């Protein structure tokens, strides 16, 4: 979903051009639909869970390779 991806990119301060790779999955977590998004840019990896209904960020993690 482009809206969910946009929320994660804005939060991470990235654009699609900055990404080496990304993954976006929609699944059910605790009976609600959640987008899981992974972004990889240079040596950083970002992981997000966003509530599909309203785009609220439920989880945010940043790791370095």
Short mmCIF file of N, CA and C in Angstrom, two decimals:
data_model
loop_
_atom_site.label_atom_id
_atom_site.label_comp_id
_atom_site.label_asym_id
_atom_site.label_seq_id
_atom_site.Cartn_x
_atom_site.Cartn_y
_atom_site.Cartn_z
N UNK A 1 0.84 -1.18 0.00
CA UNK A 1 0.00 0.00 0.00
C UNK A 1 0.89 1.24 0.00
N UNK A 2 0.68 2.10 -0.95
CA UNK A 2 1.53 3.28 -1.11
C UNK A 2 1.44 4.23 0.09
N UNK A 3 0.26 4.33 0.70
CA UNK A 3 0.10 5.23 1.85
C UNK A 3 0.93 4.73 3.04
N UNK A 4 0.88 3.44 3.32
CA UNK A 4 1.66 2.87 4.42
C UNK A 4 3.15 3.04 4.16
N UNK A 5 3.58 2.79 2.93
CA UNK A 5 4.98 2.95 2.58
C UNK A 5 5.41 4.40 2.76
N UNK A 6 4.55 5.34 2.36
CA UNK A 6 4.86 6.75 2.51
C UNK A 6 5.04 7.16 3.97
N UNK A 7 4.20 6.62 4.85
CA UNK A 7 4.31 6.92 6.28
C UNK A 7 5.65 6.44 6.82
N UNK A 8 6.04 5.21 6.48
CA UNK A 8 7.30 4.66 6.95
C UNK A 8 8.49 5.44 6.39
N UNK A 9 8.44 5.77 5.11
CA UNK A 9 9.54 6.53 4.49
C UNK A 9 9.69 7.91 5.13
N UNK A 10 8.58 8.61 5.35
CA UNK A 10 8.65 9.93 5.98
C UNK A 10 9.23 9.82 7.38
N UNK A 11 8.79 8.82 8.15
CA UNK A 11 9.28 8.66 9.51
C UNK A 11 10.78 8.38 9.53
N UNK A 12 11.25 7.60 8.56
CA UNK A 12 12.67 7.25 8.49
C UNK A 12 13.50 8.36 7.83
N UNK A 13 12.84 9.34 7.23
CA UNK A 13 13.56 10.41 6.54
C UNK A 13 14.17 9.96 5.23
N UNK A 14 13.49 9.01 4.55
CA UNK A 14 13.99 8.44 3.31
C UNK A 14 13.01 8.65 2.16
N UNK A 15 13.50 8.42 0.94
CA UNK A 15 12.64 8.35 -0.23
C UNK A 15 12.87 6.99 -0.89
N UNK A 16 12.03 6.64 -1.84
CA UNK A 16 12.20 5.35 -2.53
C UNK A 16 13.58 5.26 -3.18
N UNK A 17 14.10 6.39 -3.64
CA UNK A 17 15.41 6.41 -4.30
C UNK A 17 16.55 6.06 -3.34
N UNK A 18 16.33 6.24 -2.04
CA UNK A 18 17.36 5.95 -1.03
C UNK A 18 17.46 4.46 -0.71
N UNK A 19 16.47 3.68 -1.10
CA UNK A 19 16.38 2.29 -0.66
C UNK A 19 17.19 1.35 -1.52
N UNK A 20 17.88 0.42 -0.85
CA UNK A 20 18.53 -0.69 -1.54
C UNK A 20 17.53 -1.83 -1.76
N UNK A 21 16.62 -1.99 -0.78
CA UNK A 21 15.54 -2.97 -0.92
C UNK A 21 14.46 -2.65 0.10
N UNK A 22 13.28 -3.23 -0.12
CA UNK A 22 12.19 -3.06 0.84
C UNK A 22 11.24 -4.25 0.74
N UNK A 23 10.50 -4.47 1.81
CA UNK A 23 9.46 -5.49 1.84
C UNK A 23 8.24 -4.88 2.50
N UNK A 24 7.07 -5.24 1.98
CA UNK A 24 5.81 -4.78 2.55
C UNK A 24 4.87 -5.96 2.58
N UNK A 25 4.34 -6.28 3.75
CA UNK A 25 3.41 -7.39 3.90
C UNK A 25 2.20 -6.92 4.68
N UNK A 26 1.04 -7.44 4.35
CA UNK A 26 -0.18 -7.18 5.09
C UNK A 26 -0.58 -8.47 5.79
N UNK A 27 -0.77 -8.41 7.09
CA UNK A 27 -1.16 -9.61 7.83
C UNK A 27 -2.03 -9.21 9.02
N UNK A 28 -2.56 -10.21 9.69
CA UNK A 28 -3.40 -9.98 10.86
C UNK A 28 -2.57 -10.18 12.12
N UNK A 29 -2.63 -9.22 13.00
CA UNK A 29 -1.92 -9.29 14.27
C UNK A 29 -2.90 -8.86 15.36
N UNK A 30 -3.14 -9.74 16.32
CA UNK A 30 -4.10 -9.46 17.39
C UNK A 30 -5.44 -8.96 16.82
N UNK A 31 -5.93 -9.66 15.84
CA UNK A 31 -7.24 -9.46 15.20
C UNK A 31 -7.40 -8.12 14.47
N UNK A 32 -6.29 -7.46 14.11
CA UNK A 32 -6.40 -6.29 13.25
C UNK A 32 -5.38 -6.40 12.12
N UNK A 33 -5.69 -5.76 10.98
CA UNK A 33 -4.79 -5.79 9.84
C UNK A 33 -3.62 -4.84 10.08
N UNK A 34 -2.42 -5.36 9.83
CA UNK A 34 -1.19 -4.62 10.08
C UNK A 34 -0.26 -4.75 8.88
N UNK A 35 0.31 -3.62 8.45
CA UNK A 35 1.37 -3.64 7.44
C UNK A 35 2.70 -3.78 8.15
N UNK A 36 3.49 -4.78 7.75
CA UNK A 36 4.87 -4.90 8.21
C UNK A 36 5.75 -4.43 7.07
N UNK A 37 6.61 -3.47 7.37
CA UNK A 37 7.46 -2.86 6.34
C UNK A 37 8.91 -2.93 6.80
N UNK A 38 9.77 -3.40 5.90
CA UNK A 38 11.21 -3.39 6.15
C UNK A 38 11.86 -2.55 5.06
N UNK A 39 12.70 -1.62 5.48
CA UNK A 39 13.43 -0.74 4.56
C UNK A 39 14.91 -0.94 4.80
N UNK A 40 15.70 -1.01 3.72
CA UNK A 40 17.16 -1.12 3.84
C UNK A 40 17.77 -0.02 3.01
N UNK A 41 18.63 0.80 3.67
CA UNK A 41 19.33 1.88 3.00
C UNK A 41 20.76 1.92 3.52
N UNK A 42 21.71 1.71 2.64
CA UNK A 42 23.12 1.66 3.02
C UNK A 42 23.33 0.66 4.16
N UNK A 43 23.74 1.13 5.32
CA UNK A 43 24.02 0.22 6.43
C UNK A 43 22.90 0.19 7.47
N UNK A 44 21.77 0.84 7.18
CA UNK A 44 20.67 0.88 8.14
C UNK A 44 19.49 0.04 7.66
N UNK A 45 18.85 -0.61 8.61
CA UNK A 45 17.60 -1.32 8.35
C UNK A 45 16.53 -0.77 9.27
N UNK A 46 15.36 -0.52 8.70
CA UNK A 46 14.23 0.01 9.45
C UNK A 46 13.11 -1.02 9.39
N UNK A 47 12.44 -1.25 10.51
CA UNK A 47 11.28 -2.13 10.56
C UNK A 47 10.11 -1.38 11.17
N UNK A 48 8.97 -1.47 10.51
CA UNK A 48 7.75 -0.81 10.97
C UNK A 48 6.59 -1.79 10.95
N UNK A 49 5.69 -1.64 11.92
CA UNK A 49 4.36 -2.21 11.88
C UNK A 49 3.41 -1.03 11.92
N UNK A 50 2.50 -0.95 10.95
CA UNK A 50 1.52 0.12 10.87
C UNK A 50 0.12 -0.47 10.86
N UNK A 51 -0.78 0.12 11.63
CA UNK A 51 -2.19 -0.30 11.61
C UNK A 51 -2.76 0.07 10.25
N UNK A 52 -3.32 -0.91 9.54
CA UNK A 52 -3.83 -0.68 8.20
C UNK A 52 -5.01 0.28 8.19
N UNK A 53 -5.81 0.27 9.24
CA UNK A 53 -7.02 1.10 9.26
C UNK A 53 -6.72 2.60 9.26
N UNK A 54 -5.66 3.02 9.97
CA UNK A 54 -5.43 4.47 10.09
C UNK A 54 -3.96 4.89 9.95
N UNK A 55 -3.04 3.95 9.71
CA UNK A 55 -1.64 4.30 9.49
C UNK A 55 -0.84 4.56 10.75
N UNK A 56 -1.42 4.27 11.92
CA UNK A 56 -0.69 4.47 13.17
C UNK A 56 0.52 3.55 13.24
N UNK A 57 1.67 4.11 13.61
CA UNK A 57 2.88 3.29 13.77
C UNK A 57 2.79 2.55 15.09
N UNK A 58 2.77 1.22 15.01
CA UNK A 58 2.67 0.37 16.20
C UNK A 58 4.05 -0.07 16.67
N UNK A 59 5.00 -0.20 15.73
CA UNK A 59 6.35 -0.63 16.08
C UNK A 59 7.32 0.08 15.15
N UNK A 60 8.47 0.48 15.71
CA UNK A 60 9.51 1.14 14.92
C UNK A 60 10.84 0.66 15.46
N UNK A 61 11.68 0.09 14.60
CA UNK A 61 13.02 -0.34 15.01
C UNK A 61 14.02 0.05 13.94
N UNK A 62 15.21 0.43 14.38
CA UNK A 62 16.30 0.75 13.46
C UNK A 62 17.51 -0.06 13.88
N UNK A 63 18.13 -0.73 12.92
CA UNK A 63 19.33 -1.52 13.16
C UNK A 63 20.41 -1.11 12.18
N UNK A 64 21.67 -1.32 12.59
CA UNK A 64 22.80 -1.08 11.71
C UNK A 64 23.42 -2.42 11.34
N UNK A 65 23.81 -2.55 10.07
CA UNK A 65 24.48 -3.78 9.62
C UNK A 65 25.86 -3.88 10.22
#
